[in-house]
CSV table of C-alpha atoms and ligand atoms in Angstrom, one decimal:
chain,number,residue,atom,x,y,z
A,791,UNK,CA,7.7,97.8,-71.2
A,792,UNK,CA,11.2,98.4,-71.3
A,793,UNK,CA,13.0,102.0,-69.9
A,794,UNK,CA,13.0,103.5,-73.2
A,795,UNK,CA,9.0,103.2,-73.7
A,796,UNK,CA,8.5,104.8,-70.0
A,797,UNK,CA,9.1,108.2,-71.9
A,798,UNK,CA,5.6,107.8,-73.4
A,799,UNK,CA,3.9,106.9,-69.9
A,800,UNK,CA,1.6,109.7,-68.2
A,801,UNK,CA,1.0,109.1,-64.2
A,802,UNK,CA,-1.0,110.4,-62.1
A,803,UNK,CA,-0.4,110.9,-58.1
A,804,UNK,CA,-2.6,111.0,-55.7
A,805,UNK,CA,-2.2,111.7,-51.8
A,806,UNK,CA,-3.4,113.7,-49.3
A,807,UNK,CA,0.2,114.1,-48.6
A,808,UNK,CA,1.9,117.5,-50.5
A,809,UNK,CA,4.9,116.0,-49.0
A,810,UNK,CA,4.6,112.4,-50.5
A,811,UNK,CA,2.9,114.4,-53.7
A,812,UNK,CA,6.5,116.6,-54.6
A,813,UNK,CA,8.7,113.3,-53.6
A,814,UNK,CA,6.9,110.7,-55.6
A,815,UNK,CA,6.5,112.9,-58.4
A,816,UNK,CA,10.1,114.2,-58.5
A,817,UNK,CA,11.3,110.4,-58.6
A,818,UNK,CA,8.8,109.9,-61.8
A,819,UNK,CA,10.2,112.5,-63.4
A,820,UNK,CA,13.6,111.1,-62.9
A,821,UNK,CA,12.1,108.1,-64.6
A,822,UNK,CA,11.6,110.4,-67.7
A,823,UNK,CA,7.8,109.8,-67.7
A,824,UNK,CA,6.2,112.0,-70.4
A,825,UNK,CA,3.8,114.0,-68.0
A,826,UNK,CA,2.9,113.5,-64.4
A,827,UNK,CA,-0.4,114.9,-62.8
A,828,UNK,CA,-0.6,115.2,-59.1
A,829,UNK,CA,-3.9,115.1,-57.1
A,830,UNK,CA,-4.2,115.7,-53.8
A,831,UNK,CA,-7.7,114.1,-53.4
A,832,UNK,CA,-9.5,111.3,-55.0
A,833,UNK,CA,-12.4,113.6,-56.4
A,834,UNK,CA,-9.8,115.6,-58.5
A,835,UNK,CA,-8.3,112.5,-59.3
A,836,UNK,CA,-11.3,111.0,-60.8
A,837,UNK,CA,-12.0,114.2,-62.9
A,838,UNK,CA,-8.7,114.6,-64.3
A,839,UNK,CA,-9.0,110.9,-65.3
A,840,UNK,CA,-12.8,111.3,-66.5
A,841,UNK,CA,-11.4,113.9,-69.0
A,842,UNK,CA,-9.9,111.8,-71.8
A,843,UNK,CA,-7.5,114.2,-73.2
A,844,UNK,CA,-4.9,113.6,-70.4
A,845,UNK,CA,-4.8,110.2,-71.6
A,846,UNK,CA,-3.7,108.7,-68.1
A,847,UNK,CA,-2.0,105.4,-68.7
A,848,UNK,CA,-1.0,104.6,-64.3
A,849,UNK,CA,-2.3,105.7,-61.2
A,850,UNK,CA,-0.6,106.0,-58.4
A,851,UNK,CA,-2.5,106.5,-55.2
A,852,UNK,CA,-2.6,106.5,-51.7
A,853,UNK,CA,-4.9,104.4,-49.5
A,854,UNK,CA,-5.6,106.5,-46.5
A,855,UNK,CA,-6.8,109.6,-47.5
A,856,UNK,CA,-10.3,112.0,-45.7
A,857,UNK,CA,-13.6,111.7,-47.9
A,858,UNK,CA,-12.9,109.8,-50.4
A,859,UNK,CA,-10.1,106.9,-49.6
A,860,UNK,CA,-8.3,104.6,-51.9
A,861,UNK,CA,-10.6,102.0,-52.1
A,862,UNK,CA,-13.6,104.1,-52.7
A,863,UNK,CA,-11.6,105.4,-55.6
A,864,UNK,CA,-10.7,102.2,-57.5
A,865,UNK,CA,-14.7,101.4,-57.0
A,866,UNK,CA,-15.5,104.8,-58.9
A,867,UNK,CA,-12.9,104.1,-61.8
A,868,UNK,CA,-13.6,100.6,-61.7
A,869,UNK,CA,-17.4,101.7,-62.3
A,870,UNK,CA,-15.9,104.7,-65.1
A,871,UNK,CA,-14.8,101.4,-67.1
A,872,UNK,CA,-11.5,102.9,-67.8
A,873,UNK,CA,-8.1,100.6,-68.7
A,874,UNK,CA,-5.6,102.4,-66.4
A,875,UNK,CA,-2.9,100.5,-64.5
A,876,UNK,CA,-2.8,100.9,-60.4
A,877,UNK,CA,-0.1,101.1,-58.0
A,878,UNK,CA,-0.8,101.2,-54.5
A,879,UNK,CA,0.7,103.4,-51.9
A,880,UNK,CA,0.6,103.4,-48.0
A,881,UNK,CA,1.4,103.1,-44.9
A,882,UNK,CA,-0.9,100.1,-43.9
A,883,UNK,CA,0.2,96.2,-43.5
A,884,UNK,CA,0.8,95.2,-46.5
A,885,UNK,CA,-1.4,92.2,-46.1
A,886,UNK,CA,-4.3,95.1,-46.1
A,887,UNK,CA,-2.4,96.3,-48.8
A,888,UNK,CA,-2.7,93.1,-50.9
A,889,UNK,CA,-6.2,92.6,-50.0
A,890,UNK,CA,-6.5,95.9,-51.8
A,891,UNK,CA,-4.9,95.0,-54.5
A,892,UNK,CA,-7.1,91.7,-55.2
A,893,UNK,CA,-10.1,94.1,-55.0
A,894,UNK,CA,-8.8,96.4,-57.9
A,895,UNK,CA,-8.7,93.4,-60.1
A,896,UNK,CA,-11.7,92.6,-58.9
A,897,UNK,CA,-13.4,95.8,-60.6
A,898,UNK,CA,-11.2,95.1,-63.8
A,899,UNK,CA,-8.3,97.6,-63.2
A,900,UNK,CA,-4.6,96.4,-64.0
A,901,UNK,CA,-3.3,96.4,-60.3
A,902,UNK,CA,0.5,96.5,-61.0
A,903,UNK,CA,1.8,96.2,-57.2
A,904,UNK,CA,1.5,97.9,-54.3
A,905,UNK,CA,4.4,99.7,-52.1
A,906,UNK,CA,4.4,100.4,-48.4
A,907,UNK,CA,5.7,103.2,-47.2
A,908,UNK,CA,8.6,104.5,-47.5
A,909,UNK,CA,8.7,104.2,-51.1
A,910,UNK,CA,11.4,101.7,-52.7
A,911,UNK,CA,12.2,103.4,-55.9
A,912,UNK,CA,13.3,100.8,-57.7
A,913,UNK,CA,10.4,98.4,-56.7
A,914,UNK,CA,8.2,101.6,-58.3
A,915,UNK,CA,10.6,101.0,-61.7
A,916,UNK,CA,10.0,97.6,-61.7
A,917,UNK,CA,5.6,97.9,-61.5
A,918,UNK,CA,6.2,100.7,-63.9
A,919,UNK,CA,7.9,98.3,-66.3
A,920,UNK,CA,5.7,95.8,-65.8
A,921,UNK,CA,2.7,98.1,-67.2
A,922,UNK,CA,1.8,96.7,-71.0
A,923,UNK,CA,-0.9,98.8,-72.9
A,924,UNK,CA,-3.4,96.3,-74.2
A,925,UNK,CA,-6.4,96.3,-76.6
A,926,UNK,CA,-9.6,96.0,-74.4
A,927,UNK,CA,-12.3,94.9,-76.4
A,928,UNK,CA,-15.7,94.3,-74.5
A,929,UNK,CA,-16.5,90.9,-74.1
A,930,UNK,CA,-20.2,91.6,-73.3
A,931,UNK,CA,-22.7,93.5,-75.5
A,932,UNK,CA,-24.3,93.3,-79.0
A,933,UNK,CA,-20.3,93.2,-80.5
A,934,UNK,CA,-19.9,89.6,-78.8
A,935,UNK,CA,-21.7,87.8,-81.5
A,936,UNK,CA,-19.7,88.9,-84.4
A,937,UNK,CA,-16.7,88.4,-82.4
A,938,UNK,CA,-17.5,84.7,-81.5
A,939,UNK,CA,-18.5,84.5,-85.1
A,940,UNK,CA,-14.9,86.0,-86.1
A,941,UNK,CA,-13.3,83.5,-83.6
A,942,UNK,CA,-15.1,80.7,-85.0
A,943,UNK,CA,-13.8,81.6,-88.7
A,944,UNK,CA,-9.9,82.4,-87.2
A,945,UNK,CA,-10.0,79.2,-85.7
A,946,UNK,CA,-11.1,77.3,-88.7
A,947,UNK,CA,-8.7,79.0,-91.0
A,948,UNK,CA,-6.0,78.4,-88.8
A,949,UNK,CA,-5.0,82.3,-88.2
A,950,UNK,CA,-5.4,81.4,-84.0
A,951,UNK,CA,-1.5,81.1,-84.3
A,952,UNK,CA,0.4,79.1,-82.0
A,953,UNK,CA,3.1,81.0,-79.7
A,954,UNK,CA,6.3,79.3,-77.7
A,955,UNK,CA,7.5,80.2,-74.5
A,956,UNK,CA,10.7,78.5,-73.5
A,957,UNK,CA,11.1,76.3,-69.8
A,958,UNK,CA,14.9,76.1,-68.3
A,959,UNK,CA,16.4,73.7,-65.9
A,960,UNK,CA,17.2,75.7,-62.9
A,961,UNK,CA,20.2,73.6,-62.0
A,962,UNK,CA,21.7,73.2,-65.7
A,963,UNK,CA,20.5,76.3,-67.5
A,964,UNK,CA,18.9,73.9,-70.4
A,965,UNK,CA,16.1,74.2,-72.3
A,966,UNK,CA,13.7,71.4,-71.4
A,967,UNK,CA,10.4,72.2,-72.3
A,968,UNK,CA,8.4,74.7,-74.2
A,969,UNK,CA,5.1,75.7,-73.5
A,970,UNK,CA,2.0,76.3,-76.7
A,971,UNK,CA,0.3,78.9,-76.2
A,972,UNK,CA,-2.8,80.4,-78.4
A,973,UNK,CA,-2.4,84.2,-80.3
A,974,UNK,CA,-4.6,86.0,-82.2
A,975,UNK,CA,-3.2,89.1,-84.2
A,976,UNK,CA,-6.6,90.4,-86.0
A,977,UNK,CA,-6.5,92.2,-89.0
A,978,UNK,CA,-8.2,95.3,-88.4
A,979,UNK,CA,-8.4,95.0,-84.3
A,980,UNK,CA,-5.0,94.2,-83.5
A,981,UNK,CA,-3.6,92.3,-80.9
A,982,UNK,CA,-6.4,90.5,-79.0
A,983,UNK,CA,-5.5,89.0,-75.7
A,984,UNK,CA,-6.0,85.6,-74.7
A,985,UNK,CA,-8.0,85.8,-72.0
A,986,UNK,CA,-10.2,87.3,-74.1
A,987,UNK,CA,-10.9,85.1,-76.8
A,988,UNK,CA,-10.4,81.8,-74.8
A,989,UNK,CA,-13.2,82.8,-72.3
A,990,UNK,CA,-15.4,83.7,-75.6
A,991,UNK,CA,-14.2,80.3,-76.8
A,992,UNK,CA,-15.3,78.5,-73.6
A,993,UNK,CA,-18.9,81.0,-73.6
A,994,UNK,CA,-19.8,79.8,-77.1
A,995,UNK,CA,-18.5,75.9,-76.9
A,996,UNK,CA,-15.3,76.4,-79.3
A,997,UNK,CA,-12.9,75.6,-76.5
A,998,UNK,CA,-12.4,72.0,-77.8
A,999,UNK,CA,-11.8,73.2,-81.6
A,1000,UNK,CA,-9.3,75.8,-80.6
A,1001,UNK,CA,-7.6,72.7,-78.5
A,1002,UNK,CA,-7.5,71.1,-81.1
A,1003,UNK,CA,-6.2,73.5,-83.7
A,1004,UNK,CA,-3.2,74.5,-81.1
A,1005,UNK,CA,-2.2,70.5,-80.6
A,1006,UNK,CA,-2.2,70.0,-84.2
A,1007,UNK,CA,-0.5,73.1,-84.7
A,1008,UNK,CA,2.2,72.2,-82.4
A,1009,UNK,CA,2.9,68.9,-82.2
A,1010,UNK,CA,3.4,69.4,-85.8
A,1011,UNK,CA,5.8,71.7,-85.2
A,1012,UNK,CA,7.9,70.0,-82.0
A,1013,UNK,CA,8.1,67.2,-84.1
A,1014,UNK,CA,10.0,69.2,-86.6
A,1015,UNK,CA,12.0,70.5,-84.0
A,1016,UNK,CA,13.3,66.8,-82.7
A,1017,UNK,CA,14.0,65.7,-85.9
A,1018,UNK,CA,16.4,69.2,-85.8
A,1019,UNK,CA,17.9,67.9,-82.5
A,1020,UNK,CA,16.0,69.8,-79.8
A,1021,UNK,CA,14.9,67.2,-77.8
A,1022,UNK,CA,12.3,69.3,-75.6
A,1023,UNK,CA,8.6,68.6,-74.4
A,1024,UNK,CA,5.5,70.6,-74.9
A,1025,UNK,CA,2.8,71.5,-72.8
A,1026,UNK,CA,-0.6,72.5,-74.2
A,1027,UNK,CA,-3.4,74.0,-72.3
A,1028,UNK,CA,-6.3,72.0,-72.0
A,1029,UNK,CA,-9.5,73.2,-70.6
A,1030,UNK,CA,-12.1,70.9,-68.1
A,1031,UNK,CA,-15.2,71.6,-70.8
A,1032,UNK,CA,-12.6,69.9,-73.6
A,1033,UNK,CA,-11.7,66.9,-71.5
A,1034,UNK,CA,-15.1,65.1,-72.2
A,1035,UNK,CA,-14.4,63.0,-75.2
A,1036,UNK,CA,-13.2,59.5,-73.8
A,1037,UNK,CA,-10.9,58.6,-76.8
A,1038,UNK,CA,-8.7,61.9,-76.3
A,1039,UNK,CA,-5.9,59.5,-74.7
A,1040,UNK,CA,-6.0,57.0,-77.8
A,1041,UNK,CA,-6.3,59.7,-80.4
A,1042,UNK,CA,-3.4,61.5,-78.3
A,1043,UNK,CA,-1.1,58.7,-78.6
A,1044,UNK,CA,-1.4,57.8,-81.9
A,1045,UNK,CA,-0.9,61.4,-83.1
A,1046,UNK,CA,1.9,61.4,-81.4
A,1047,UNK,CA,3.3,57.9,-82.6
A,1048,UNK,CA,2.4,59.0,-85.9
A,1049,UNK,CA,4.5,62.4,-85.7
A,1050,UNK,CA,7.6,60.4,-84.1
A,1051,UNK,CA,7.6,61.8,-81.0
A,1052,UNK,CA,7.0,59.7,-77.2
A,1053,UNK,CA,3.9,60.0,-75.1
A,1054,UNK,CA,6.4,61.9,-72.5
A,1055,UNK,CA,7.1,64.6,-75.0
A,1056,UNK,CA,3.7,65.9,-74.4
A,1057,UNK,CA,2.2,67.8,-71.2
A,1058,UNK,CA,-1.3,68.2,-70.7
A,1059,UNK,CA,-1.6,71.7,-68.5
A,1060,UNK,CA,-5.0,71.6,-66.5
A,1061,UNK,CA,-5.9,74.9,-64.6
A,1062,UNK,CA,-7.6,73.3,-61.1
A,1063,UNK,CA,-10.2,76.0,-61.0
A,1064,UNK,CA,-11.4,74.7,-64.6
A,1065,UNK,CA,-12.0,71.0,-63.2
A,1066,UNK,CA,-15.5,70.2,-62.5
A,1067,UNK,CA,-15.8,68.5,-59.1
A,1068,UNK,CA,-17.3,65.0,-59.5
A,1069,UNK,CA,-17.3,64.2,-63.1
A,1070,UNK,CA,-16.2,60.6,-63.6
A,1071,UNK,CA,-15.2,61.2,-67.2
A,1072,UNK,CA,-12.4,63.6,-66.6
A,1073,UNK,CA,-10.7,61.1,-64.0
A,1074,UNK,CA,-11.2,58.8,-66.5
A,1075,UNK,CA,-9.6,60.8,-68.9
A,1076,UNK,CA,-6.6,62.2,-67.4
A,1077,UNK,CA,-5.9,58.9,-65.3
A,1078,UNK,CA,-5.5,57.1,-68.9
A,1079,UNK,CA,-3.3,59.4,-69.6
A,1080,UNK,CA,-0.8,59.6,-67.4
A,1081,UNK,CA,-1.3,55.6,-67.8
A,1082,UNK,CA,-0.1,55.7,-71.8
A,1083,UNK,CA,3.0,57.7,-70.1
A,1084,UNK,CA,1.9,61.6,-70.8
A,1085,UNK,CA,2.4,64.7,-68.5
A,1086,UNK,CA,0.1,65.8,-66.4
A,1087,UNK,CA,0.4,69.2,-65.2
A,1088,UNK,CA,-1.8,71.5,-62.8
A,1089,UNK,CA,-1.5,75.4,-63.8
A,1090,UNK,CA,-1.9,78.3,-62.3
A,1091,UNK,CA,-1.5,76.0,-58.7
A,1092,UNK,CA,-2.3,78.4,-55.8
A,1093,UNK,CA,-5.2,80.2,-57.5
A,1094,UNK,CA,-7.9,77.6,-57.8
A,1095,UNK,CA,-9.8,76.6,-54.6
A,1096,UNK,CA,-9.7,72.7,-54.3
A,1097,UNK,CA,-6.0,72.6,-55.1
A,1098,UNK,CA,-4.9,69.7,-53.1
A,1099,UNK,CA,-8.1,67.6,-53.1
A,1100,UNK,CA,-7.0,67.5,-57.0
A,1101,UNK,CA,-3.3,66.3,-56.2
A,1102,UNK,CA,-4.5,64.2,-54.2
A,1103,UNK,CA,-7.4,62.7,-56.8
A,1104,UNK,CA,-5.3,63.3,-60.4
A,1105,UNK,CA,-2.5,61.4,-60.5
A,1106,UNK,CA,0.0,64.8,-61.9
A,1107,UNK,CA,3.5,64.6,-62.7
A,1108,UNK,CA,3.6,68.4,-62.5
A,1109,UNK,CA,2.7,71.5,-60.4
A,1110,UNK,CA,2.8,74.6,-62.2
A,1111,UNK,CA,3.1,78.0,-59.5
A,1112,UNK,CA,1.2,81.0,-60.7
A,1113,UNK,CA,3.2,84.0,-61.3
A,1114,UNK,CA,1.0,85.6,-58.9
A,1115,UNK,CA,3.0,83.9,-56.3
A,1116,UNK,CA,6.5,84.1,-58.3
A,1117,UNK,CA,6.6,87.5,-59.9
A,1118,UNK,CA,7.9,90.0,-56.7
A,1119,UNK,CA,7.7,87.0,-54.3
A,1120,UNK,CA,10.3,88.8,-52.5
A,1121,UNK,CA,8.8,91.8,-52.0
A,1122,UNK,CA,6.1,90.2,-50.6
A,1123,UNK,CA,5.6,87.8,-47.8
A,1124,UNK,CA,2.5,86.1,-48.4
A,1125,UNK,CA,3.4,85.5,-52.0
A,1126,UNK,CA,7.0,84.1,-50.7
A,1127,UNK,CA,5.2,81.4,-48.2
A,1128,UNK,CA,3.0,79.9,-50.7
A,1129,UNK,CA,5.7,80.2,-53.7
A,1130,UNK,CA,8.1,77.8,-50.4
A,1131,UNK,CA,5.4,75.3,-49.5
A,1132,UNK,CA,4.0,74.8,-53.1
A,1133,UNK,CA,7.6,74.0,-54.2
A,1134,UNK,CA,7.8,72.1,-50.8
A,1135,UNK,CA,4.8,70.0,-51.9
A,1136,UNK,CA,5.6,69.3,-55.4
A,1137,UNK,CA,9.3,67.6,-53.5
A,1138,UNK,CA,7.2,65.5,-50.9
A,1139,UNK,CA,5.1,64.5,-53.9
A,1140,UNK,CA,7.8,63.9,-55.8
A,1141,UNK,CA,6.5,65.6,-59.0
A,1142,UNK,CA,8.0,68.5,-61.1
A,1143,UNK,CA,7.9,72.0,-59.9
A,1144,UNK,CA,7.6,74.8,-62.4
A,1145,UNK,CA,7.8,78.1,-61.8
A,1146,UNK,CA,5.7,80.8,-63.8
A,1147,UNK,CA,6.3,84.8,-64.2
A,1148,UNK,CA,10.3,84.9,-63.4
A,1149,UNK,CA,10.7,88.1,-65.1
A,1150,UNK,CA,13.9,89.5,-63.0
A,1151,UNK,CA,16.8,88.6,-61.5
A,1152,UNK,CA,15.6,88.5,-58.0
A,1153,UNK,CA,12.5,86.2,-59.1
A,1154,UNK,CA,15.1,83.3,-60.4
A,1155,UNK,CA,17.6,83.7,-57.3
A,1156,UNK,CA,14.6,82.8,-55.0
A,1157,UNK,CA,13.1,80.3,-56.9
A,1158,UNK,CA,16.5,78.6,-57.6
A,1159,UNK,CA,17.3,79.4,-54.0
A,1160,UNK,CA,14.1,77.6,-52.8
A,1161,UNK,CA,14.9,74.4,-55.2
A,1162,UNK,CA,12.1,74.7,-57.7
A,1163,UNK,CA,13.2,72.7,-61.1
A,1164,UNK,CA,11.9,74.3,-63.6
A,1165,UNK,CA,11.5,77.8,-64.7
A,1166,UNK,CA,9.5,80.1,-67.3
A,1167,UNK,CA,8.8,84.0,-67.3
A,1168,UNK,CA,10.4,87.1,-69.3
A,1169,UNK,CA,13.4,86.6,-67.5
A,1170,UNK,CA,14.2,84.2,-69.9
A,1171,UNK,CA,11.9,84.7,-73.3
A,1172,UNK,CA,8.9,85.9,-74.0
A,1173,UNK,CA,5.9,83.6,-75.9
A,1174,UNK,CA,7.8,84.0,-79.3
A,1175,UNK,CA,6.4,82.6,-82.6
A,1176,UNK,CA,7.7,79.6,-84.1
A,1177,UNK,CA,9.8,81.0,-87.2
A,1178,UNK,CA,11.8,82.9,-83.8
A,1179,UNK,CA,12.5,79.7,-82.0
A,1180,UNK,CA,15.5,78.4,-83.6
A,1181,UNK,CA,17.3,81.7,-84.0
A,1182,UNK,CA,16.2,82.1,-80.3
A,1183,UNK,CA,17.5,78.5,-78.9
A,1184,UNK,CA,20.9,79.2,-80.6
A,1185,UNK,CA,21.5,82.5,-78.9
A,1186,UNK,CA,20.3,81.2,-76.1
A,1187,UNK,CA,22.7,78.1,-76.0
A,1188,UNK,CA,25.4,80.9,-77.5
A,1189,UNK,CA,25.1,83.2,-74.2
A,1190,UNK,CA,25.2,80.0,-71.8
A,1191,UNK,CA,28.0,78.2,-72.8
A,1192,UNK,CA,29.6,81.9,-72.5
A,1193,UNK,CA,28.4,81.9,-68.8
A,1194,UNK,CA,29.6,78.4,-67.5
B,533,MG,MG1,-0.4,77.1,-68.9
């Protein structure tokens, strides 16, 4: 969201604090948000956001308050099924805080940070720009089936189209690497987000077939882009359900032979939580491919729960740091030890280390300062389609010979 689109935002405070109420409001305002509500208890809160025509995009509350406290209140409009973002305000640890903060996303709600006490305003700006209105469709109910049915014919006809998001060299500014990732812009329903369709994909066993579609998709078009004079790598996503097929290394390679590009031009991206524990096949799998000389990337590192019995198992080339622990790391201090010793591990390894969500200034200055190779986040680009790219790398390459 960038400061010009805040103008449309409506907010909503609430603290038992009339103090806190007047200060925080009077900073929002200064923000040149459209409308601000204030609420000096969690049961008004709940029914000026029950009534739909205040259209309440944010929530910021407090977490201490009598009756009803801030946790009680992100169960209620976790239950009310409403898409609002949160921020969190209070006076508590902030590792309580960030407990808190794991909870609201727990009951579905957009947690966009929390602040301790006294308020930084310019940490509140940042949360604030980080708030993105989405589409919402339900996953669940009657509508699924048509939906998976929808997804099914998308992915056939190709119209899952395949987004890039750029990867820089933290020591040399260059673009190394880009990363495929799937987007689905329906006709009538709009933008649907990924998490969305790729967990109706895994539901109804389409997972491999959308693989598939983005790898053909994009080696297609990386192999393009070589022959242009990029000489850059891409990373596709796969899932643990599509790594089953035994041949996926041999069909990988010759594809790739085939399109003129090397087995290091493509990395596999494997999100640890998605590995199943003790199947044989998947070692097989990804051990063979490493062997023909491919990437071998773990995601979203951090978030998964047998992280380092997998390094230690998969033979990676890469560790990928999940913007949880990148995005604000500085601002937080749990975040900001697990962002040092991941990129600490990936040295004593001696694999890559890429950094995900640097989307400001401060986010690249402490992953640069902390030595992490590679990085990718807003900060840089947005996933962009292809027919942007080129126009993209140019201005990009325009801007940095102007910096050095
Ligand atoms: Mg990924």
């Amino acid at each position: 969201m960038t400061v010009e689109e805040l103008k449309q935002l409506t907010c909503l405070i609430v603290d038992d604090d009339s103090f806190m109420l007047s200060t925080l409001s009077l900073v929002l305002k200064q923000f040149g948000l459209k409308q601000v509500f204030q609420a000096d208890n969690a049961q008004d809160a709940l029914k000026l956001i029950a009534n739909r025509n205040n259209h309440i995009d944010i929530v910021v509350s407090d977490l201490n308050m009598p009756e009803m406290d801030g946790i009680q209140l992100l169960r209620h409009l976790g239950a009310l099924g409403v898409n609002l973002g949160v921020i969190l305000v209070s006076g508590e640890d902030p590792r309580l805080l960030e407990s808190v903060q794991n909870l609201g996303k727990q009951y579905q709600l957009r947690v966009l940070g929390s602040i301790s006490k006294p308020v930084k305003k310019d940490l509140l700006l940042q949360y604030l720009l980080d708030f993105r209105r989405e589409v919402k469709p339900s996953p669940q109910g009657p509508a699924t089936m048509v939906f998976a049915d929808e997804l099914q014919a998308a992915i056939i006809s190709e119209l899952i189209e395949v987004w890039y998001q750029p990867q820089i060299d933290v020591a040399t500014f260059q673009l190394v690497g880009i990363e495929a990732l799937a987007r689905w812009q329906h006709p009538e329903k709009g933008f649907i987000p990924p998490n969305i369709f790729i967990g109706i994909a895994e539901k109804y066993g389409m997972i491999q077939q959308l693989t598939d579609s983005v790898l053909k998709q994009s080696i297609k078009q990386i192999s393009e882009w070589n022959k242009m004079g990029f000489d850059i790598s891409l990373s596709v996503n796969f899932s643990a359900s599509g790594l089953c097929h035994l041949d996926i290394p041999e069909v990988l390679h010759s594809t790739l032979r085939n399109s003129g590009l090397r087995p290091d031009h493509l990395t596999i991206e494997v999100t640890e939580s998605a590995l199943p524990k003790d199947t044989s096949a998947t070692l097989d799998i990804l051990t063979r491919l490493r062997l023909k000389g491919f990437g071998l990337s773990i995601d979203d590192f951090g978030t998964g729960f047998s992280s380092l019995e997998q390094l230690r198992l998969i033979p990676f080339t890469e560790l990928k740091i999940d913007r949880s622990f990148v995005h604000h790391a500085s601002d937080n201090k749990a975040s900001q030890a697990i962002l040092e010793s991941s990129i600490s591990l990936a040295k004593r390894l001696a694999i890559h280390c890429v950094a995900e969500g640097v989307e400001t200034q401060e986010d690249w200055d402490l992953v640069a300062s902390l030595g992490c190779d590679i990085v990718q986040g807003y900060f840089i680009a947005k996933p962009m389609p292809a027919a942007e790219f080129v126009p993209w790398v140019r201005q990009y390459s325009k801007k940095h010979r102007a910096k050095s």
